């Protein structure tokens, strides 16, 4: 009996030794694979280093386009100066631009640019009217000022023009003052300005600017549903799409008409 127990004890020891050897062998294979994987990492070759460098440069360039950056010294965020965008002009805009930018909502969140559709006529209809649109965003000049720089730059006061604008919002203080000054200098230039929305109409400086604009001879109006229809037909790449006024189009028009009347009274 003791001899049998002795043989069982020996077998158990042999099995433990065998299992330990197998475990050590598996660990060696695992380590070898890990070392091989590290050795094949792309960053260890000159070509891979170049790729990583390009990737880092690309990420740095993308970060430069963000509006803010983090200061490593104090953890604060500092603004990055955005480059000025050029004034974009053309004959027709996309349907999306029109439906989003021209919608006459009371709170124009996200609508941070001015779209200006224009028509220039000479009295007597001797020539075809000049038509197109302009837009601005982070530009050195707003669309209203750019119109007189790019479309009608001639300051000859003897030339007669009938100018019609359809704009997404009424002019800011600076633009209202510049337009009023141009109208005072060019007596034969007549401007009719249709606005989808009123810009910051509760600001006293805005109120005074709009009054001065009207006193200089500008006809200031709010866009009604038929005016939106006209802009859609004339200045939008609509293809076969038809225009359907949004649900509160007339209601918002009446709201802004009332506000404009209060400003100009």
mmCIF file of C-alpha atoms in Angstrom:
data_model
loop_
_atom_site.group_PDB
_atom_site.id
_atom_site.type_symbol
_atom_site.label_atom_id
_atom_site.label_comp_id
_atom_site.label_asym_id
_atom_site.label_seq_id
_atom_site.Cartn_x
_atom_site.Cartn_y
_atom_site.Cartn_z
ATOM 1 C CA UNK A 1 0.000 0.000 0.000
ATOM 2 C CA UNK A 2 2.796 2.365 0.900
ATOM 3 C CA UNK A 3 4.475 1.529 -2.403
ATOM 4 C CA UNK A 4 1.301 2.447 -4.307
ATOM 5 C CA UNK A 5 1.034 5.786 -2.488
ATOM 6 C CA UNK A 6 4.661 6.480 -3.267
ATOM 7 C CA UNK A 7 4.087 5.869 -7.009
ATOM 8 C CA UNK A 8 1.025 8.195 -7.000
ATOM 9 C CA UNK A 9 3.040 10.917 -5.303
ATOM 10 C CA UNK A 10 5.780 10.639 -7.919
ATOM 11 C CA UNK A 11 3.229 10.875 -10.773
ATOM 12 C CA UNK A 12 1.687 13.996 -9.240
ATOM 13 C CA UNK A 13 5.100 15.654 -9.021
ATOM 14 C CA UNK A 14 5.915 14.685 -12.592
ATOM 15 C CA UNK A 15 2.579 16.166 -13.791
ATOM 16 C CA UNK A 16 3.255 19.417 -11.901
ATOM 17 C CA UNK A 17 6.729 19.659 -13.463
ATOM 18 C CA UNK A 18 5.246 19.000 -16.905
ATOM 19 C CA UNK A 19 2.510 21.634 -16.451
ATOM 20 C CA UNK A 20 5.086 24.149 -15.247
ATOM 21 C CA UNK A 21 7.250 23.459 -18.306
ATOM 22 C CA UNK A 22 4.271 23.937 -20.614
ATOM 23 C CA UNK A 23 3.392 27.225 -18.918
ATOM 24 C CA UNK A 24 6.957 28.476 -19.261
ATOM 25 C CA UNK A 25 6.939 27.517 -22.958
ATOM 26 C CA UNK A 26 3.656 29.370 -23.563
ATOM 27 C CA UNK A 27 5.021 32.439 -21.798
ATOM 28 C CA UNK A 28 8.131 32.398 -24.022
ATOM 29 C CA UNK A 29 5.983 32.176 -27.170
ATOM 30 C CA UNK A 30 3.783 35.025 -25.935
ATOM 31 C CA UNK A 31 6.802 37.223 -25.198
ATOM 32 C CA UNK A 32 8.303 36.432 -28.587
ATOM 33 C CA UNK A 33 5.092 37.488 -30.367
ATOM 34 C CA UNK A 34 4.964 40.701 -28.340
ATOM 35 C CA UNK A 35 8.571 41.574 -29.209
ATOM 36 C CA UNK A 36 7.881 40.812 -32.857
ATOM 37 C CA UNK A 37 4.822 43.113 -32.782
ATOM 38 C CA UNK A 38 6.859 45.939 -31.244
ATOM 39 C CA UNK A 39 9.599 45.458 -33.801
ATOM 40 C CA UNK A 40 7.087 45.829 -36.639
ATOM 41 C CA UNK A 41 5.568 49.092 -35.315
ATOM 42 C CA UNK A 42 5.536 51.677 -38.173
ATOM 43 C CA UNK A 43 7.145 54.359 -36.049
ATOM 44 C CA UNK A 44 10.495 52.511 -35.996
ATOM 45 C CA UNK A 45 11.203 52.978 -39.710
ATOM 46 C CA UNK A 46 12.249 56.286 -41.371
ATOM 47 C CA UNK A 47 9.274 56.114 -43.763
ATOM 48 C CA UNK A 48 6.857 55.632 -40.893
ATOM 49 C CA UNK A 49 8.434 58.534 -39.029
ATOM 50 C CA UNK A 50 7.776 60.758 -42.033
ATOM 51 C CA UNK A 51 4.143 59.645 -42.124
ATOM 52 C CA UNK A 52 3.762 60.379 -38.407
ATOM 53 C CA UNK A 53 5.330 63.794 -38.907
ATOM 54 C CA UNK A 54 2.881 64.642 -41.699
ATOM 55 C CA UNK A 55 0.005 63.501 -39.507
ATOM 56 C CA UNK A 56 1.195 65.690 -36.633
ATOM 57 C CA UNK A 57 1.544 68.664 -38.982
ATOM 58 C CA UNK A 58 -1.952 68.092 -40.333
ATOM 59 C CA UNK A 59 -3.394 67.936 -36.834
ATOM 60 C CA UNK A 60 -1.575 71.144 -35.932
ATOM 61 C CA UNK A 61 -2.939 72.899 -39.002
ATOM 62 C CA UNK A 62 -6.461 71.759 -38.183
ATOM 63 C CA UNK A 63 -6.108 73.023 -34.619
ATOM 64 C CA UNK A 64 -5.084 76.448 -35.937
ATOM 65 C CA UNK A 65 -8.472 76.786 -37.591
ATOM 66 C CA UNK A 66 -10.350 76.531 -34.278
ATOM 67 C CA UNK A 67 -11.727 79.685 -32.739
ATOM 68 C CA UNK A 68 -10.005 79.191 -29.388
ATOM 69 C CA UNK A 69 -6.813 77.560 -28.159
ATOM 70 C CA UNK A 70 -5.671 76.493 -24.707
ATOM 71 C CA UNK A 71 -2.780 78.309 -23.063
ATOM 72 C CA UNK A 72 -0.476 75.666 -21.540
ATOM 73 C CA UNK A 73 0.799 78.109 -18.959
ATOM 74 C CA UNK A 74 -2.396 79.029 -17.150
ATOM 75 C CA UNK A 75 -5.058 76.776 -18.654
ATOM 76 C CA UNK A 76 -7.043 79.711 -20.079
ATOM 77 C CA UNK A 77 -8.484 79.902 -23.579
ATOM 78 C CA UNK A 78 -7.371 82.621 -25.961
ATOM 79 C CA UNK A 79 -9.193 83.610 -29.179
ATOM 80 C CA UNK A 80 -7.536 82.998 -32.536
ATOM 81 C CA UNK A 81 -7.924 85.749 -35.088
ATOM 82 C CA UNK A 82 -9.893 84.432 -38.082
ATOM 83 C CA UNK A 83 -8.726 85.426 -41.563
ATOM 84 C CA UNK A 84 -11.166 87.693 -43.432
ATOM 85 C CA UNK A 85 -13.464 85.942 -45.891
ATOM 86 C CA UNK A 86 -13.960 87.420 -49.319
ATOM 87 C CA UNK A 87 -17.308 88.832 -50.325
ATOM 88 C CA UNK A 88 -19.069 86.093 -52.292
ATOM 89 C CA UNK A 89 -21.178 87.196 -55.236
ATOM 90 C CA UNK A 90 -23.136 85.492 -57.985
ATOM 91 C CA UNK A 91 -26.399 85.425 -59.858
ATOM 92 C CA UNK A 92 -28.237 82.748 -57.869
ATOM 93 C CA UNK A 93 -27.937 81.100 -54.451
ATOM 94 C CA UNK A 94 -28.792 77.609 -53.254
ATOM 95 C CA UNK A 95 -32.326 76.843 -52.026
ATOM 96 C CA UNK A 96 -30.948 75.925 -48.603
ATOM 97 C CA UNK A 97 -29.264 79.331 -48.223
ATOM 98 C CA UNK A 98 -32.464 81.105 -49.119
ATOM 99 C CA UNK A 99 -34.742 79.068 -46.836
ATOM 100 C CA UNK A 100 -32.400 79.343 -43.852
ATOM 101 C CA UNK A 101 -30.960 82.853 -44.183
ATOM 102 C CA UNK A 102 -34.059 84.670 -45.433
ATOM 103 C CA UNK A 103 -36.557 83.186 -42.987
ATOM 104 C CA UNK A 104 -38.127 86.097 -41.101
ATOM 105 C CA UNK A 105 -37.852 84.641 -37.604
ATOM 106 C CA UNK A 106 -37.747 86.905 -34.565
ATOM 107 C CA UNK A 107 -34.566 85.381 -33.109
ATOM 108 C CA UNK A 108 -32.074 84.759 -35.905
ATOM 109 C CA UNK A 109 -29.777 82.312 -34.098
ATOM 110 C CA UNK A 110 -27.010 80.938 -36.344
ATOM 111 C CA UNK A 111 -27.705 83.426 -39.135
ATOM 112 C CA UNK A 112 -24.393 85.258 -38.872
ATOM 113 C CA UNK A 113 -24.090 86.608 -42.399
ATOM 114 C CA UNK A 114 -25.916 89.056 -44.639
ATOM 115 C CA UNK A 115 -27.325 87.991 -47.987
ATOM 116 C CA UNK A 116 -28.143 90.875 -50.299
ATOM 117 C CA UNK A 117 -30.042 90.378 -53.567
ATOM 118 C CA UNK A 118 -29.919 93.411 -55.851
ATOM 119 C CA UNK A 119 -31.492 94.803 -58.990
ATOM 120 C CA UNK A 120 -30.158 97.922 -60.687
ATOM 121 C CA UNK A 121 -32.283 99.714 -63.293
ATOM 122 C CA UNK A 122 -31.571 102.751 -65.412
ATOM 123 C CA UNK A 123 -34.517 105.079 -65.984
ATOM 124 C CA UNK A 124 -36.211 104.505 -69.339
ATOM 125 C CA UNK A 125 -35.281 100.812 -69.497
ATOM 126 C CA UNK A 126 -32.549 101.449 -72.085
ATOM 127 C CA UNK A 127 -30.445 98.557 -70.769
ATOM 128 C CA UNK A 128 -31.109 95.213 -69.135
ATOM 129 C CA UNK A 129 -31.309 95.433 -65.330
ATOM 130 C CA UNK A 130 -28.253 94.302 -63.425
ATOM 131 C CA UNK A 131 -29.124 91.476 -61.020
ATOM 132 C CA UNK A 132 -27.220 89.276 -58.591
ATOM 133 C CA UNK A 133 -26.575 88.593 -54.930
ATOM 134 C CA UNK A 134 -23.775 89.115 -52.402
ATOM 135 C CA UNK A 135 -22.998 87.564 -49.027
ATOM 136 C CA UNK A 136 -20.514 88.277 -46.279
ATOM 137 C CA UNK A 137 -19.004 86.374 -43.350
ATOM 138 C CA UNK A 138 -16.067 87.632 -41.242
ATOM 139 C CA UNK A 139 -15.474 90.026 -44.136
ATOM 140 C CA UNK A 140 -13.607 93.319 -44.030
ATOM 141 C CA UNK A 141 -16.714 94.981 -45.512
ATOM 142 C CA UNK A 142 -20.363 94.108 -45.066
ATOM 143 C CA UNK A 143 -22.446 93.228 -48.102
ATOM 144 C CA UNK A 144 -24.152 96.649 -48.158
ATOM 145 C CA UNK A 145 -20.835 98.496 -48.336
ATOM 146 C CA UNK A 146 -19.353 95.960 -50.764
ATOM 147 C CA UNK A 147 -22.245 96.589 -53.168
ATOM 148 C CA UNK A 148 -21.132 100.189 -53.671
ATOM 149 C CA UNK A 149 -17.514 99.091 -53.984
ATOM 150 C CA UNK A 150 -18.030 96.282 -56.511
ATOM 151 C CA UNK A 151 -21.381 96.795 -58.262
ATOM 152 C CA UNK A 152 -21.848 100.582 -58.346
ATOM 153 C CA UNK A 153 -18.439 102.088 -57.576
ATOM 154 C CA UNK A 154 -18.921 105.152 -59.820
ATOM 155 C CA UNK A 155 -19.518 108.268 -57.733
ATOM 156 C CA UNK A 156 -20.677 110.398 -60.662
ATOM 157 C CA UNK A 157 -23.705 112.197 -59.137
ATOM 158 C CA UNK A 158 -25.246 112.809 -62.578
ATOM 159 C CA UNK A 159 -25.889 109.094 -63.211
ATOM 160 C CA UNK A 160 -29.394 107.887 -62.432
ATOM 161 C CA UNK A 161 -30.000 104.481 -60.889
ATOM 162 C CA UNK A 162 -33.014 102.780 -59.355
ATOM 163 C CA UNK A 163 -31.624 100.199 -56.928
ATOM 164 C CA UNK A 164 -33.677 97.526 -55.175
ATOM 165 C CA UNK A 165 -32.267 95.403 -52.386
ATOM 166 C CA UNK A 166 -33.680 92.298 -50.700
ATOM 167 C CA UNK A 167 -31.596 91.625 -47.599
ATOM 168 C CA UNK A 168 -31.763 89.084 -44.792
ATOM 169 C CA UNK A 169 -31.686 91.797 -42.109
ATOM 170 C CA UNK A 170 -31.660 95.567 -41.792
ATOM 171 C CA UNK A 171 -28.265 97.345 -41.778
ATOM 172 C CA UNK A 172 -26.056 97.730 -38.724
ATOM 173 C CA UNK A 173 -25.204 101.193 -37.385
ATOM 174 C CA UNK A 174 -22.061 101.588 -39.487
ATOM 175 C CA UNK A 175 -23.674 100.392 -42.724
ATOM 176 C CA UNK A 176 -26.749 102.576 -42.238
ATOM 177 C CA UNK A 177 -24.502 105.631 -41.828
ATOM 178 C CA UNK A 178 -22.448 104.753 -44.934
ATOM 179 C CA UNK A 179 -25.539 104.146 -47.079
ATOM 180 C CA UNK A 180 -27.097 107.428 -45.907
ATOM 181 C CA UNK A 181 -23.889 109.270 -46.786
ATOM 182 C CA UNK A 182 -23.811 107.756 -50.293
ATOM 183 C CA UNK A 183 -27.449 108.678 -50.906
ATOM 184 C CA UNK A 184 -26.751 112.251 -49.855
ATOM 185 C CA UNK A 185 -23.807 112.476 -52.261
ATOM 186 C CA UNK A 186 -25.488 110.722 -55.199
ATOM 187 C CA UNK A 187 -28.828 112.493 -55.413
ATOM 188 C CA UNK A 188 -29.953 110.554 -58.506
ATOM 189 C CA UNK A 189 -29.460 107.178 -56.903
ATOM 190 C CA UNK A 190 -32.742 105.894 -55.499
ATOM 191 C CA UNK A 191 -32.660 102.936 -53.110
ATOM 192 C CA UNK A 192 -35.588 100.744 -52.057
ATOM 193 C CA UNK A 193 -34.552 98.360 -49.274
ATOM 194 C CA UNK A 194 -36.664 95.284 -48.403
ATOM 195 C CA UNK A 195 -35.643 93.515 -45.172
ATOM 196 C CA UNK A 196 -36.564 90.025 -44.029
ATOM 197 C CA UNK A 197 -35.747 90.857 -40.383
ATOM 198 C CA UNK A 198 -34.860 93.887 -38.267
ATOM 199 C CA UNK A 199 -31.374 93.760 -36.778
ATOM 200 C CA UNK A 200 -31.216 94.576 -33.026
ATOM 201 C CA UNK A 201 -34.123 96.988 -33.411
ATOM 202 C CA UNK A 202 -34.270 97.755 -29.671
ATOM 203 C CA UNK A 203 -30.779 99.290 -29.729
ATOM 204 C CA UNK A 204 -31.091 103.134 -29.667
ATOM 205 C CA UNK A 205 -28.161 103.538 -32.067
ATOM 206 C CA UNK A 206 -29.792 101.141 -34.546
ATOM 207 C CA UNK A 207 -33.038 103.110 -34.296
ATOM 208 C CA UNK A 208 -31.286 106.390 -35.013
ATOM 209 C CA UNK A 209 -29.342 104.831 -37.880
ATOM 210 C CA UNK A 210 -32.506 103.566 -39.589
ATOM 211 C CA UNK A 211 -34.183 106.948 -39.152
ATOM 212 C CA UNK A 212 -31.181 108.696 -40.716
ATOM 213 C CA UNK A 213 -31.264 106.196 -43.577
ATOM 214 C CA UNK A 214 -34.912 106.984 -44.318
ATOM 215 C CA UNK A 215 -34.286 110.731 -44.005
ATOM 216 C CA UNK A 216 -31.543 110.386 -46.642
ATOM 217 C CA UNK A 217 -34.150 109.104 -49.110
ATOM 218 C CA UNK A 218 -34.078 105.314 -48.676
ATOM 219 C CA UNK A 219 -37.438 103.537 -48.880
ATOM 220 C CA UNK A 220 -37.291 100.997 -46.062
ATOM 221 C CA UNK A 221 -39.774 98.110 -46.212
ATOM 222 C CA UNK A 222 -40.297 94.659 -44.672
ATOM 223 C CA UNK A 223 -40.477 91.619 -46.963
ATOM 224 C CA UNK A 224 -43.965 90.148 -47.302
ATOM 225 C CA UNK A 225 -44.720 86.638 -48.642
ATOM 226 C CA UNK A 226 -44.885 87.846 -52.273
ATOM 227 C CA UNK A 227 -41.421 89.393 -51.889
ATOM 228 C CA UNK A 228 -39.998 86.070 -50.722
ATOM 229 C CA UNK A 229 -41.660 84.491 -53.748
ATOM 230 C CA UNK A 230 -39.991 87.045 -56.038
ATOM 231 C CA UNK A 231 -36.551 86.378 -54.532
ATOM 232 C CA UNK A 232 -37.105 82.634 -54.907
ATOM 233 C CA UNK A 233 -38.043 82.986 -58.578
ATOM 234 C CA UNK A 234 -35.214 85.388 -59.436
ATOM 235 C CA UNK A 235 -32.214 84.681 -57.212
ATOM 236 C CA UNK A 236 -32.428 80.970 -56.276
ATOM 237 C CA UNK A 237 -31.212 77.891 -58.187
ATOM 238 C CA UNK A 238 -34.569 76.249 -57.661
ATOM 239 C CA UNK A 239 -34.669 73.971 -60.753
ATOM 240 C CA UNK A 240 -38.152 72.403 -60.609
ATOM 241 C CA UNK A 241 -38.813 73.228 -56.959
ATOM 242 C CA UNK A 242 -41.683 75.518 -56.047
ATOM 243 C CA UNK A 243 -41.738 77.961 -53.144
ATOM 244 C CA UNK A 244 -44.136 77.478 -50.265
ATOM 245 C CA UNK A 245 -44.041 80.170 -47.559
ATOM 246 C CA UNK A 246 -43.259 78.820 -44.097
ATOM 247 C CA UNK A 247 -46.130 78.585 -41.646
ATOM 248 C CA UNK A 248 -45.492 81.829 -39.725
ATOM 249 C CA UNK A 249 -44.265 83.899 -42.696
ATOM 250 C CA UNK A 250 -47.226 86.319 -42.749
ATOM 251 C CA UNK A 251 -47.440 86.489 -38.958
ATOM 252 C CA UNK A 252 -43.751 87.419 -38.671
ATOM 253 C CA UNK A 253 -44.100 89.952 -41.495
ATOM 254 C CA UNK A 254 -46.907 91.722 -39.616
ATOM 255 C CA UNK A 255 -44.822 91.640 -36.435
ATOM 256 C CA UNK A 256 -41.864 93.344 -38.121
ATOM 257 C CA UNK A 257 -44.078 95.870 -39.916
ATOM 258 C CA UNK A 258 -45.359 96.984 -36.535
ATOM 259 C CA UNK A 259 -41.833 97.232 -35.105
ATOM 260 C CA UNK A 260 -40.599 99.236 -38.100
ATOM 261 C CA UNK A 261 -43.542 101.638 -37.788
ATOM 262 C CA UNK A 262 -42.644 102.210 -34.118
ATOM 263 C CA UNK A 263 -39.040 102.960 -35.100
ATOM 264 C CA UNK A 264 -39.884 105.453 -37.841
ATOM 265 C CA UNK A 265 -42.760 107.296 -36.145
#
